[in-house]
């Protein structure tokens, strides 16, 4: 077979005859660094661009590696990425949950890196490699226990120039384009060097296209980003009542949390009467703003009634419902100033190991904190869209903002605006609230909707359909955001196509991996392997 080096068949690095340990540590160190660069590209840092050298470095680390070596290098990259990114998960329960989750997510990254190493010998490998990463994200967002999409590359691009692609193909296309551009930078640098040596233009042009095409796609997507008020406007208020103290112990202060949100709403009513702020058409309270079940606790119901009547506008109240039998419910209640509680929405994507505890006896071996979840929550079964003073408001509760289908469903069911009531008190002053805010910015562009995020104690915000944050609060500060937001009903291509772009990119990844298998089988049948047919030794 020919040993000619093609555009997309990177060769193994020559073994250095220098120090025994130095060269062996170069790629592992580079793998960890690539993961750290991915982490640093996420909020609250405005360093979105670090994702590009991060993937260029990861591509170099994995190029022409044997699959076993790629697994180890991928695990190092995954740990460099996930350990700092998910540090907030251990904020109040210690390091065991944090380290366990980070390791699990890093293993997903490692498996994806094996696939990237496998396709790194194919022509046009940046295309195949980016598709494999997108497939890996798709699997990670679904399994196990319903998946954990946190750390999608798309969620680190809320302030970057690639964001308009979310309106074209959702978070899968956004992630794919960013990864493709990062891998493309590596291949373009390689081919530029080869061009200087050989003078071959075609290969350099093809490599440059892997960077240019995503950039051109961004420009083509710009007209899809529109914050005009198709259906007029609505004046919305987001209440942040704050919590008495940080951490899980805030649950023991449930009445204080409710009183805080009621008091801040009543203060808003006074400000409206004084002409300091406009009267809101409707009001949004956060998730868990009433952990006392207002259907079973008369005092809690009276507190909410008094606050809602004072502001004189329909209000969405986040409550924990405690039926006599069965699971608890993390519920949003539509509360009318005249008729009281009405429609409800039960959170559909509930959080494993937080709102319910899978494998309880096994997890108890590692942490007794498992028993803090004494009564588990159950998932709801219907999409949440409330009619609030004539505005169709799609409801996504906290953790659900990470799931493509949860947000998309509310828009397809008529939501003109998206509300993301959240409770971040458990995670203290960590980066969690900023990571979640970035998700909401991406969702705004993805579906062409204003997004309002009322949070108990984190960063509450009002976001325009173009992803711009126009108002936000400080952490652990009582506040009320009042803003006139544009309402929209048209559907972006991303909303219309749903999971189709993700499915197509997954198919591209499968085709690339299948091509690798076919080449390997043919090489074995021929009794000899060319440089592009089987993995090189590590």
Coordinates of C-alpha atoms in Angstrom, one line a residue:
X1 CA 0.0 0.0 0.0
X2 CA 1.1 3.6 -0.6
X3 CA 2.9 5.3 2.2
X4 CA 2.1 8.8 0.8
X5 CA 1.1 11.2 3.5
X6 CA -2.3 12.8 2.7
X7 CA -3.8 16.0 3.8
X8 CA -5.6 14.4 6.8
X9 CA -3.4 11.6 7.8
X10 CA -1.2 13.0 10.6
X11 CA 1.7 10.9 11.4
X12 CA 3.0 9.8 14.8
X13 CA 5.5 12.1 16.4
X14 CA 9.0 10.7 16.2
X15 CA 10.3 9.2 19.4
X16 CA 12.8 11.5 21.1
X17 CA 16.2 10.0 22.0
X18 CA 16.6 12.6 24.7
X19 CA 15.5 12.2 28.4
X20 CA 13.7 9.1 29.3
X21 CA 10.7 10.8 31.0
X22 CA 10.4 14.2 29.5
X23 CA 9.1 13.2 26.1
X24 CA 6.7 10.7 27.6
X25 CA 5.1 13.4 29.7
X26 CA 4.6 16.0 26.9
X27 CA 1.3 14.6 25.5
X28 CA -0.2 13.8 29.0
X29 CA 0.6 17.3 30.1
X30 CA -0.8 18.8 26.9
X31 CA -4.0 16.7 27.4
X32 CA -4.6 18.1 30.8
X33 CA -3.8 21.6 29.5
X34 CA -6.3 21.2 26.7
X35 CA -9.1 20.3 29.2
X36 CA -8.2 23.3 31.4
X37 CA -8.4 25.6 28.4
X38 CA -11.9 24.3 27.7
X39 CA -12.9 25.0 31.3
X40 CA -11.4 28.5 31.2
X41 CA -13.5 29.3 28.1
X42 CA -16.7 29.0 30.2
X43 CA -18.4 31.8 32.2
X44 CA -17.9 33.7 34.4
X45 CA -14.7 34.4 32.4
X46 CA -15.1 36.2 29.1
X47 CA -12.5 33.9 27.5
X48 CA -14.7 32.0 25.0
X49 CA -11.9 32.0 22.5
X50 CA -9.7 29.7 24.6
X51 CA -11.9 26.9 23.4
X52 CA -10.2 27.1 20.0
X53 CA -6.6 26.5 21.1
X54 CA -8.0 24.0 23.6
X55 CA -9.4 21.8 20.8
X56 CA -6.3 22.5 18.5
X57 CA -4.1 21.2 21.4
X58 CA -6.5 18.2 22.0
X59 CA -6.3 17.4 18.3
X60 CA -2.6 17.3 18.4
X61 CA -2.6 15.1 21.5
X62 CA -4.9 12.6 19.9
X63 CA -3.5 12.6 16.4
X64 CA -2.5 9.1 15.2
X65 CA -2.6 7.7 18.8
X66 CA -3.3 4.1 19.5
X67 CA -6.8 3.7 20.9
X68 CA -5.6 2.6 24.3
X69 CA -3.3 5.6 24.5
X70 CA -6.2 7.9 23.4
X71 CA -8.4 6.6 26.2
X72 CA -5.8 7.6 28.8
X73 CA -5.1 10.9 27.2
X74 CA -8.8 11.6 26.8
X75 CA -9.4 10.8 30.4
X76 CA -6.7 13.4 31.4
X77 CA -8.3 16.0 29.1
X78 CA -11.7 15.2 30.5
X79 CA -10.5 15.6 34.1
X80 CA -8.7 18.9 33.2
X81 CA -12.1 20.1 31.9
X82 CA -14.7 18.6 34.3
X83 CA -12.9 18.7 37.7
X84 CA -12.9 22.5 37.8
X85 CA -16.1 23.0 35.8
X86 CA -18.2 20.9 38.2
X87 CA -16.5 22.0 41.4
X88 CA -19.7 23.6 42.5
X89 CA -21.4 20.2 42.9
X90 CA -19.4 19.6 46.1
X91 CA -20.0 23.1 47.5
X92 CA -22.0 21.9 50.5
X93 CA -21.8 18.1 50.5
X94 CA -18.1 17.6 50.3
X95 CA -15.7 16.3 47.6
X96 CA -17.2 12.8 47.0
X97 CA -20.2 13.8 44.8
X98 CA -18.0 16.3 43.0
X99 CA -15.2 13.9 42.3
X100 CA -17.6 11.1 41.3
X101 CA -19.5 13.2 38.8
X102 CA -16.4 14.8 37.4
X103 CA -14.9 11.3 36.9
X104 CA -18.0 10.0 35.2
X105 CA -18.2 12.9 32.8
X106 CA -14.5 12.7 32.1
X107 CA -14.9 9.0 31.2
X108 CA -17.5 10.1 28.6
X109 CA -14.9 12.6 27.2
X110 CA -12.3 9.8 27.2
X111 CA -14.5 7.6 25.1
X112 CA -15.2 10.4 22.7
X113 CA -11.4 11.0 22.4
X114 CA -10.9 7.4 21.4
X115 CA -13.2 8.0 18.5
X116 CA -11.4 11.2 17.6
X117 CA -8.1 9.4 17.6
X118 CA -9.6 6.7 15.4
X119 CA -10.8 9.2 12.7
X120 CA -7.7 11.4 13.0
X121 CA -6.1 9.3 10.2
X122 CA -8.9 9.9 7.7
X123 CA -9.0 12.5 5.0
X124 CA -10.7 15.7 6.3
X125 CA -10.3 14.4 9.9
X126 CA -11.4 17.7 11.6
X127 CA -14.9 17.1 10.1
X128 CA -15.1 13.6 11.4
X129 CA -13.5 14.5 14.8
X130 CA -15.9 17.4 15.4
X131 CA -18.9 15.1 14.6
X132 CA -17.6 12.5 17.0
X133 CA -17.4 15.1 19.8
X134 CA -20.9 16.1 19.1
X135 CA -22.1 12.5 19.2
X136 CA -20.3 12.1 22.5
X137 CA -22.2 15.2 23.9
X138 CA -25.5 13.8 22.6
X139 CA -24.9 10.5 24.5
X140 CA -23.7 12.2 27.6
X141 CA -26.9 14.3 27.6
X142 CA -29.1 11.2 27.7
X143 CA -27.4 8.5 29.8
X144 CA -27.3 7.5 32.5
X145 CA -30.3 8.6 34.6
X146 CA -31.6 10.9 31.9
X147 CA -28.1 12.4 31.2
X148 CA -26.1 15.4 32.3
X149 CA -25.6 18.0 29.5
X150 CA -23.6 20.3 31.7
X151 CA -20.3 21.2 30.0
X152 CA -21.7 21.2 26.4
X153 CA -19.2 23.3 24.4
X154 CA -22.2 25.4 23.2
X155 CA -22.9 26.6 26.7
X156 CA -19.5 28.3 26.9
X157 CA -20.2 30.4 23.8
X158 CA -22.9 32.8 25.1
X159 CA -20.6 35.8 24.5
X160 CA -18.7 34.5 21.5
X161 CA -19.2 35.1 17.7
X162 CA -20.4 31.6 17.1
X163 CA -23.6 32.1 19.0
X164 CA -25.9 32.8 16.0
X165 CA -25.4 29.2 14.9
X166 CA -27.7 28.2 17.8
X167 CA -30.6 29.7 15.9
X168 CA -29.7 27.6 12.8
X169 CA -29.1 24.2 14.3
X170 CA -29.3 24.5 18.1
X171 CA -26.6 23.6 20.6
X172 CA -25.4 20.5 18.6
X173 CA -24.5 22.6 15.6
X174 CA -23.0 25.3 17.8
X175 CA -20.8 22.8 19.5
X176 CA -19.9 21.1 16.2
X177 CA -18.8 24.4 14.6
X178 CA -16.6 25.4 17.5
X179 CA -14.9 22.0 17.7
X180 CA -14.5 21.9 13.9
X181 CA -12.8 25.3 14.0
X182 CA -10.5 24.3 16.7
X183 CA -9.4 21.1 15.0
X184 CA -9.3 23.0 11.7
X185 CA -6.8 25.5 13.2
X186 CA -4.4 22.6 14.0
X187 CA -4.8 21.1 10.5
X188 CA -4.3 24.5 8.8
X189 CA -1.1 25.1 10.7
X190 CA 0.2 21.7 9.7
X191 CA -0.7 22.2 6.0
X192 CA 0.8 25.7 6.0
X193 CA 4.1 24.2 7.2
X194 CA 3.8 21.5 4.5
X195 CA 3.0 24.1 1.9
X196 CA 6.3 25.9 2.7
X197 CA 8.1 22.6 2.3
X198 CA 6.3 21.1 -0.8
X199 CA 4.5 24.1 -2.3
X200 CA 1.3 22.1 -2.5
X201 CA -1.7 24.5 -2.4
X202 CA -4.7 22.1 -2.5
X203 CA -4.1 20.5 0.8
X204 CA -3.6 23.9 2.5
X205 CA -6.8 25.2 1.0
X206 CA -8.8 22.3 2.2
X207 CA -7.5 22.7 5.7
X208 CA -8.2 26.4 5.7
X209 CA -11.8 25.6 4.7
X210 CA -12.4 23.8 8.0
X211 CA -11.9 27.2 9.7
X212 CA -13.5 29.3 7.0
X213 CA -16.7 27.4 6.6
X214 CA -17.8 27.7 10.3
X215 CA -17.0 31.4 10.1
X216 CA -19.1 31.8 6.9
X217 CA -21.9 29.9 8.6
X218 CA -21.9 32.4 11.4
X219 CA -22.4 35.3 9.0
X220 CA -25.1 33.4 7.2
X221 CA -26.9 32.8 10.5
X222 CA -26.9 36.4 11.6
X223 CA -30.3 37.3 10.0
X224 CA -31.9 34.6 12.1
X225 CA -31.0 36.5 15.3
X226 CA -33.9 39.0 15.8
X227 CA -35.0 40.7 19.0
X228 CA -37.9 42.6 17.4
X229 CA -41.3 42.6 19.2
X230 CA -43.4 40.5 16.8
X231 CA -46.3 40.2 19.2
X232 CA -45.8 43.4 21.1
X233 CA -44.2 43.6 24.5
X234 CA -44.9 42.6 28.1
X235 CA -43.6 44.1 31.3
X236 CA -42.3 41.4 33.6
X237 CA -41.0 41.4 37.1
X238 CA -38.5 38.8 38.4
X239 CA -38.3 38.6 42.2
X240 CA -35.1 37.5 44.0
X241 CA -35.9 37.3 47.7
X242 CA -32.6 35.8 48.9
X243 CA -32.1 33.1 51.5
X244 CA -31.1 33.4 55.2
X245 CA -27.8 31.5 54.8
X246 CA -25.9 29.5 52.2
X247 CA -25.8 25.8 51.6
X248 CA -28.3 23.0 52.1
X249 CA -29.3 24.4 55.5
X250 CA -31.4 27.0 53.7
X251 CA -34.0 24.3 53.6
X252 CA -34.5 24.5 57.4
X253 CA -35.4 28.2 56.9
X254 CA -38.2 27.5 54.5
X255 CA -40.6 30.1 56.0
X256 CA -37.9 32.7 56.0
X257 CA -37.3 32.1 52.2
X258 CA -41.0 32.5 51.5
X259 CA -41.3 35.6 53.7
X260 CA -38.3 37.1 51.8
X261 CA -40.0 36.7 48.4
X262 CA -43.3 37.9 49.7
X263 CA -41.7 41.0 51.3
X264 CA -39.7 41.9 48.2
X265 CA -42.9 41.6 46.1
X266 CA -44.8 43.8 48.5
X267 CA -41.9 46.3 48.3
X268 CA -42.2 46.2 44.5
X269 CA -46.0 47.0 44.9
X270 CA -45.1 50.1 46.9
X271 CA -42.5 51.2 44.3
X272 CA -45.2 50.8 41.6
X273 CA -47.6 53.0 43.5
X274 CA -44.9 55.6 44.1
X275 CA -44.3 55.6 40.3
X276 CA -40.7 54.4 40.7
X277 CA -41.2 51.4 38.4
X278 CA -43.9 50.5 35.9
X279 CA -46.6 48.0 36.9
X280 CA -45.7 44.5 35.7
X281 CA -48.1 42.5 33.6
X282 CA -47.0 39.4 35.5
X283 CA -44.5 38.4 38.2
X284 CA -42.1 35.5 38.3
X285 CA -40.8 34.0 41.6
X286 CA -38.0 31.5 41.6
X287 CA -38.0 27.7 42.1
X288 CA -38.3 26.8 45.8
X289 CA -39.5 30.3 46.7
X290 CA -42.1 28.4 48.8
X291 CA -40.8 25.1 50.1
X292 CA -43.9 25.1 52.3
X293 CA -46.8 23.5 50.4
X294 CA -49.4 26.2 50.0
X295 CA -52.1 23.7 49.4
X296 CA -51.5 22.1 52.8
X297 CA -50.2 25.0 54.8
X298 CA -52.7 27.8 55.4
X299 CA -50.0 30.2 56.6
X300 CA -48.0 29.8 53.5
X301 CA -51.1 30.3 51.3
X302 CA -52.0 33.5 53.2
X303 CA -48.4 34.9 52.8
X304 CA -48.5 34.3 49.0
X305 CA -52.1 35.6 48.6
X306 CA -51.2 38.8 50.4
X307 CA -48.1 39.4 48.2
X308 CA -49.8 38.6 44.9
X309 CA -52.8 40.8 45.8
X310 CA -50.5 43.7 46.7
X311 CA -48.8 43.6 43.3
X312 CA -52.1 43.0 41.5
X313 CA -50.6 40.8 38.8
X314 CA -50.6 37.0 38.1
X315 CA -47.6 35.5 39.7
X316 CA -45.7 32.2 39.1
X317 CA -44.7 30.7 42.5
X318 CA -42.1 27.9 42.8
X319 CA -43.3 25.5 45.5
X320 CA -42.6 22.0 46.8
X321 CA -45.9 20.0 47.0
X322 CA -46.1 17.3 49.6
X323 CA -49.0 14.9 48.8
X324 CA -50.1 12.4 51.4
X325 CA -48.8 9.6 49.2
X326 CA -46.4 9.3 46.4
X327 CA -43.5 11.5 45.4
X328 CA -42.9 15.1 46.2
X329 CA -43.4 17.6 43.3
X330 CA -41.2 20.5 42.3
X331 CA -44.0 22.7 41.1
X332 CA -44.6 26.1 39.5
X333 CA -48.0 27.5 40.4
X334 CA -49.9 30.1 38.5
X335 CA -51.3 32.4 41.2
X336 CA -54.0 34.9 40.4
X337 CA -54.5 38.0 42.6
X338 CA -58.3 37.4 42.6
X339 CA -58.8 33.6 42.3
X340 CA -55.6 32.3 43.9
X341 CA -53.8 29.2 42.7
X342 CA -54.6 27.8 39.2
X343 CA -52.5 25.9 36.6
X344 CA -49.4 24.0 37.8
X345 CA -46.3 22.7 36.1
X346 CA -44.3 19.9 37.6
X347 CA -40.6 19.8 36.8
X348 CA -40.0 17.0 34.2
X349 CA -36.2 16.6 34.2
X350 CA -35.5 16.0 37.9
X351 CA -32.0 15.9 39.2
X352 CA -30.5 12.5 40.1
X353 CA -28.7 12.3 43.4
X354 CA -30.3 15.6 44.3
X355 CA -34.1 15.4 43.9
X356 CA -34.1 11.6 43.8
X357 CA -31.5 9.0 44.7
X358 CA -30.8 6.2 42.4
X359 CA -28.7 3.3 43.8
X360 CA -29.2 4.6 47.3
X361 CA -27.6 1.7 49.2
X362 CA -24.6 1.7 46.9
X363 CA -24.1 5.5 47.1
X364 CA -24.4 5.3 50.9
X365 CA -21.1 3.4 51.0
X366 CA -19.3 6.5 49.8
X367 CA -21.3 9.3 51.5
X368 CA -23.9 9.4 54.3
X369 CA -25.2 12.6 52.7
X370 CA -27.4 10.3 50.6
X371 CA -29.9 10.2 53.4
X372 CA -30.5 13.9 53.2
X373 CA -32.8 13.0 50.3
X374 CA -35.4 11.3 52.6
X375 CA -38.4 11.6 50.3
X376 CA -37.8 11.7 46.6
X377 CA -39.3 13.9 43.9
X378 CA -41.2 12.5 41.0
X379 CA -41.2 13.9 37.4
X380 CA -44.1 15.8 35.8
X381 CA -45.6 14.6 32.6
X382 CA -46.7 17.7 30.7
X383 CA -45.1 20.7 29.1
X384 CA -45.4 23.9 31.1
X385 CA -46.9 27.0 29.3
X386 CA -48.9 29.5 31.4
X387 CA -51.2 32.2 30.0
X388 CA -50.2 35.2 32.1
X389 CA -52.2 38.3 31.4
X390 CA -52.4 37.3 27.7
X391 CA -48.8 36.3 27.4
X392 CA -47.9 32.6 26.7
X393 CA -44.9 31.9 29.0
X394 CA -42.9 28.7 28.6
X395 CA -41.6 27.3 31.9
X396 CA -38.3 25.6 32.3
X397 CA -37.3 24.9 35.9
X398 CA -33.6 25.4 36.8
X399 CA -31.8 22.1 35.8
X400 CA -34.1 21.7 32.8
X401 CA -32.4 24.6 31.0
X402 CA -29.5 22.3 30.1
X403 CA -31.8 19.9 28.2
X404 CA -32.6 20.8 24.5
X405 CA -36.0 19.1 24.5
X406 CA -37.3 20.7 27.7
X407 CA -36.7 24.2 26.4
X408 CA -37.8 23.5 22.8
X409 CA -41.1 21.9 23.9
X410 CA -42.2 25.1 25.6
X411 CA -41.7 27.1 22.4
X412 CA -43.3 24.6 20.2
X413 CA -46.3 24.7 22.6
X414 CA -46.8 28.4 22.0
X415 CA -44.4 30.1 24.5
X416 CA -43.8 33.7 23.5
X417 CA -41.3 34.1 26.3
X418 CA -39.2 31.6 28.3
X419 CA -39.0 31.7 32.1
X420 CA -36.3 29.8 34.0
X421 CA -37.2 29.9 37.7
X422 CA -34.1 28.6 39.6
X423 CA -32.7 28.0 43.0
X424 CA -28.9 28.1 43.3
X425 CA -28.7 28.6 47.1
X426 CA -27.3 25.1 47.6
X427 CA -24.2 26.0 45.6
X428 CA -23.2 29.2 47.4
X429 CA -21.1 31.7 45.6
X430 CA -19.8 29.2 43.1
X431 CA -19.7 29.5 39.3
X432 CA -22.8 27.4 38.9
X433 CA -25.2 30.4 38.6
X434 CA -23.0 32.0 35.8
X435 CA -22.8 28.7 33.9
X436 CA -26.6 28.4 34.1
X437 CA -27.1 32.0 33.0
X438 CA -25.0 31.3 29.9
X439 CA -27.3 28.4 29.1
X440 CA -30.3 30.8 29.2
X441 CA -28.5 33.2 26.8
X442 CA -27.9 30.4 24.4
X443 CA -31.5 29.3 24.6
X444 CA -32.7 32.9 23.9
X445 CA -30.8 32.9 20.6
X446 CA -31.6 29.2 19.8
X447 CA -35.4 29.9 20.0
X448 CA -35.6 33.6 19.3
X449 CA -37.3 34.3 22.7
X450 CA -36.8 36.7 25.6
X451 CA -35.7 34.7 28.7
X452 CA -36.3 35.8 32.2
X453 CA -34.4 34.0 35.0
X454 CA -35.7 34.6 38.6
X455 CA -33.3 33.0 41.1
X456 CA -33.6 32.7 44.9
X457 CA -30.1 34.0 45.6
X458 CA -27.8 33.7 42.5
X459 CA -27.9 35.9 39.5
X460 CA -31.4 36.7 38.3
X461 CA -31.5 38.2 34.8
X462 CA -33.5 39.5 31.9
X463 CA -32.2 38.3 28.5
X464 CA -33.2 39.6 25.0
X465 CA -33.8 37.2 22.1
X466 CA -30.4 38.1 20.8
X467 CA -28.8 36.7 24.0
X468 CA -28.0 40.2 25.5
X469 CA -28.4 40.4 29.2
X470 CA -30.1 43.7 29.8
X471 CA -30.6 43.5 33.6
X472 CA -29.2 41.3 36.3
X473 CA -28.8 41.1 40.0
X474 CA -25.9 40.6 42.4
X475 CA -25.6 37.3 44.2
X476 CA -27.4 37.0 47.6
X477 CA -29.0 40.4 47.3
X478 CA -32.8 40.9 47.5
X479 CA -33.9 42.5 44.3
X480 CA -36.8 43.0 41.8
X481 CA -36.0 43.3 38.1
X482 CA -38.7 45.0 36.1
X483 CA -38.3 45.2 32.3
X484 CA -40.4 45.5 29.1
X485 CA -39.5 42.5 27.0
X486 CA -40.3 41.7 23.3
X487 CA -42.7 38.9 22.7
X488 CA -42.2 36.6 19.7
X489 CA -44.0 33.7 18.1
X490 CA -42.0 32.8 14.9
X491 CA -39.9 29.7 15.1
X492 CA -36.2 29.6 14.3
X493 CA -34.8 26.8 12.1
X494 CA -33.4 25.2 15.2
X495 CA -36.8 25.1 16.9
X496 CA -38.5 23.7 13.7
X497 CA -35.9 21.0 13.1
X498 CA -35.7 19.9 16.7
X499 CA -33.3 17.0 17.1
X500 CA -32.6 16.6 13.4
X501 CA -29.3 18.5 13.3
X502 CA -28.0 16.4 16.2
X503 CA -29.1 13.3 14.5
X504 CA -27.4 14.2 11.2
X505 CA -24.1 15.1 13.0
X506 CA -24.3 11.8 14.9
X507 CA -24.7 10.0 11.5
X508 CA -21.6 11.8 10.2
X509 CA -19.7 10.5 13.2
X510 CA -20.9 7.0 12.7
X511 CA -20.0 7.1 9.0
X512 CA -16.5 8.3 9.9
X513 CA -16.0 5.6 12.6
X514 CA -17.4 3.0 10.1
X515 CA -14.8 4.1 7.5
X516 CA -12.1 3.5 10.1
X517 CA -13.3 0.0 10.7
X518 CA -13.5 -0.8 7.0
X519 CA -10.0 0.5 6.3
X520 CA -8.7 -1.6 9.3
X521 CA -10.4 -4.8 8.0
X522 CA -9.1 -4.3 4.5
X523 CA -5.6 -3.7 5.9
X524 CA -5.7 -7.0 7.8
X525 CA -7.0 -8.9 4.7
X526 CA -4.1 -7.5 2.7
X527 CA -1.7 -8.8 5.3
X528 CA 0.0 -5.4 5.7
X529 CA -1.0 -2.1 7.0
X530 CA -0.3 1.3 5.5
X531 CA 0.2 4.3 7.7
X532 CA -3.4 5.3 7.6
X533 CA -5.0 1.9 8.2
X534 CA -4.3 0.9 11.8
X535 CA -3.4 2.9 14.9
X536 CA 0.3 3.5 15.5
X537 CA 2.0 2.3 18.6
X538 CA 1.7 4.7 21.5

